[in-house]
PDB file of C-alpha atoms in Angstrom:
ATOM      1  CA  UNK A 170      93.499 120.373  99.981  1.00 91.00           C
ATOM      2  CA  UNK A 171      93.593 118.700  96.351  1.00 93.00           C
ATOM      3  CA  UNK A 172      97.615 119.584  96.466  1.00 94.00           C
ATOM      4  CA  UNK A 173      97.972 117.670  99.901  1.00 94.00           C
ATOM      5  CA  UNK A 174      96.500 114.437  98.502  1.00 95.00           C
ATOM      6  CA  UNK A 175      98.001 114.681  95.108  1.00 96.00           C
ATOM      7  CA  UNK A 176     101.309 115.225  96.818  1.00 96.00           C
ATOM      8  CA  UNK A 177     101.387 112.455  99.245  1.00 95.00           C
ATOM      9  CA  UNK A 178     100.128 109.966  97.013  1.00 96.00           C
ATOM     10  CA  UNK A 179     102.249 111.147  93.977  1.00 96.00           C
ATOM     11  CA  UNK A 180     105.197 110.252  96.484  1.00 95.00           C
ATOM     12  CA  UNK A 181     104.206 107.012  97.056  1.00 94.00           C
ATOM     13  CA  UNK A 182     103.678 105.857  93.532  1.00 95.00           C
ATOM     14  CA  UNK A 183     106.065 104.679  90.951  1.00 94.00           C
ATOM     15  CA  UNK A 184     103.945 106.350  88.160  1.00 93.00           C
ATOM     16  CA  UNK A 185     103.053 109.490  89.691  1.00 94.00           C
ATOM     17  CA  UNK A 186     101.977 110.890  85.978  1.00 95.00           C
ATOM     18  CA  UNK A 187      99.059 108.278  86.552  1.00 94.00           C
ATOM     19  CA  UNK A 188      97.419 110.088  89.792  1.00 96.00           C
ATOM     20  CA  UNK A 189      94.409 111.828  89.399  1.00 96.00           C
ATOM     21  CA  UNK A 190      92.071 113.409  92.232  1.00 96.00           C
ATOM     22  CA  UNK A 191      88.432 114.266  92.057  1.00 96.00           C
ATOM     23  CA  UNK A 192      86.445 116.240  94.411  1.00 96.00           C
ATOM     24  CA  UNK A 193      82.914 115.357  95.448  1.00 95.00           C
ATOM     25  CA  UNK A 194      81.104 117.677  97.454  1.00 93.00           C
ATOM     26  CA  UNK A 195      78.297 116.492  99.560  1.00 88.00           C
ATOM     27  CA  UNK A 196      76.562 118.894 101.931  1.00 88.00           C
ATOM     28  CA  UNK A 197      78.458 117.532 105.265  1.00 87.00           C
ATOM     29  CA  UNK A 198      81.510 116.027 103.566  1.00 93.00           C
ATOM     30  CA  UNK A 199      84.194 116.047 101.077  1.00 94.00           C
ATOM     31  CA  UNK A 200      85.102 113.196  99.089  1.00 95.00           C
ATOM     32  CA  UNK A 201      88.640 113.068  97.580  1.00 96.00           C
ATOM     33  CA  UNK A 202      88.736 109.955  95.034  1.00 96.00           C
ATOM     34  CA  UNK A 203      91.954 109.138  94.193  1.00 96.00           C
ATOM     35  CA  UNK A 204      92.728 107.181  91.113  1.00 96.00           C
ATOM     36  CA  UNK A 205      96.543 105.615  90.343  1.00 95.00           C
ATOM     37  CA  UNK A 206      97.838 103.359  87.807  1.00 93.00           C
ATOM     38  CA  UNK A 207      96.864  99.703  88.521  1.00 92.00           C
ATOM     39  CA  UNK A 208     100.220  98.394  89.384  1.00 92.00           C
ATOM     40  CA  UNK A 209     100.234 101.253  92.294  1.00 93.00           C
ATOM     41  CA  UNK A 210      97.076 100.505  93.269  1.00 94.00           C
ATOM     42  CA  UNK A 211      98.487  98.097  96.392  1.00 93.00           C
ATOM     43  CA  UNK A 212     101.609 100.771  97.216  1.00 94.00           C
ATOM     44  CA  UNK A 213      98.472 103.436  98.190  1.00 95.00           C
ATOM     45  CA  UNK A 214      96.611 100.949 100.002  1.00 94.00           C
ATOM     46  CA  UNK A 215      99.308  99.106 102.280  1.00 94.00           C
ATOM     47  CA  UNK A 216      99.361  96.399 104.388  1.00 95.00           C
ATOM     48  CA  UNK A 217      95.878  95.510 105.617  1.00 96.00           C
ATOM     49  CA  UNK A 218      94.935  99.458 104.449  1.00 94.00           C
ATOM     50  CA  UNK A 219      97.612 100.766 106.856  1.00 96.00           C
ATOM     51  CA  UNK A 220      98.605 103.713 104.784  1.00 96.00           C
ATOM     52  CA  UNK A 221      95.309 104.228 103.310  1.00 95.00           C
ATOM     53  CA  UNK A 222      94.074 105.258 106.800  1.00 96.00           C
ATOM     54  CA  UNK A 223      97.223 107.005 107.124  1.00 96.00           C
ATOM     55  CA  UNK A 224      95.531 109.177 104.423  1.00 96.00           C
ATOM     56  CA  UNK A 225      92.516 109.601 105.588  1.00 95.00           C
ATOM     57  CA  UNK A 226      93.761 110.467 109.149  1.00 96.00           C
ATOM     58  CA  UNK A 227      95.665 113.339 107.630  1.00 95.00           C
ATOM     59  CA  UNK A 228      92.947 114.496 105.419  1.00 95.00           C
ATOM     60  CA  UNK A 229      90.478 114.865 108.107  1.00 94.00           C
ATOM     61  CA  UNK A 230      93.333 116.792 110.098  1.00 94.00           C
ATOM     62  CA  UNK A 231      93.545 119.433 108.084  1.00 92.00           C
ATOM     63  CA  UNK A 232      90.036 119.565 107.177  1.00 92.00           C
ATOM     64  CA  UNK A 233      89.592 120.121 110.850  1.00 91.00           C
ATOM     65  CA  UNK A 234      90.204 123.667 109.999  1.00 87.00           C
ATOM     66  CA  UNK A 235      87.112 124.594 107.798  1.00 83.00           C
ATOM     67  CA  UNK A 236      85.173 122.753 110.183  1.00 84.00           C
ATOM     68  CA  UNK A 237      84.137 120.272 107.303  1.00 87.00           C
ATOM     69  CA  UNK A 238      84.282 116.519 107.253  1.00 93.00           C
ATOM     70  CA  UNK A 239      86.537 115.276 104.506  1.00 95.00           C
ATOM     71  CA  UNK A 240      87.551 111.775 103.667  1.00 94.00           C
ATOM     72  CA  UNK A 241      89.690 109.796 101.057  1.00 95.00           C
ATOM     73  CA  UNK A 242      88.352 107.135  98.753  1.00 95.00           C
ATOM     74  CA  UNK A 243      90.417 104.975  96.388  1.00 94.00           C
ATOM     75  CA  UNK A 244      88.674 103.954  92.998  1.00 93.00           C
ATOM     76  CA  UNK A 245      90.318 101.163  90.709  1.00 80.00           C
TER      77      UNK A 245
END
């Protein structure tokens, strides 16, 4: 799943080398924390958060196979 998140985010940004994804495992949910360069933050979030919500929806749908909840958080 980390590879999926990295692939999607790297396709959006100008500096793909600055993308890093870390995983935080919880009891019922897995959180994927995405960190990008400061200049690419707006590209990952999108207007009114549309791209960020689309990333979250794809990750949630992919996580349904493993019967776990998952979400994406964009950290600065």
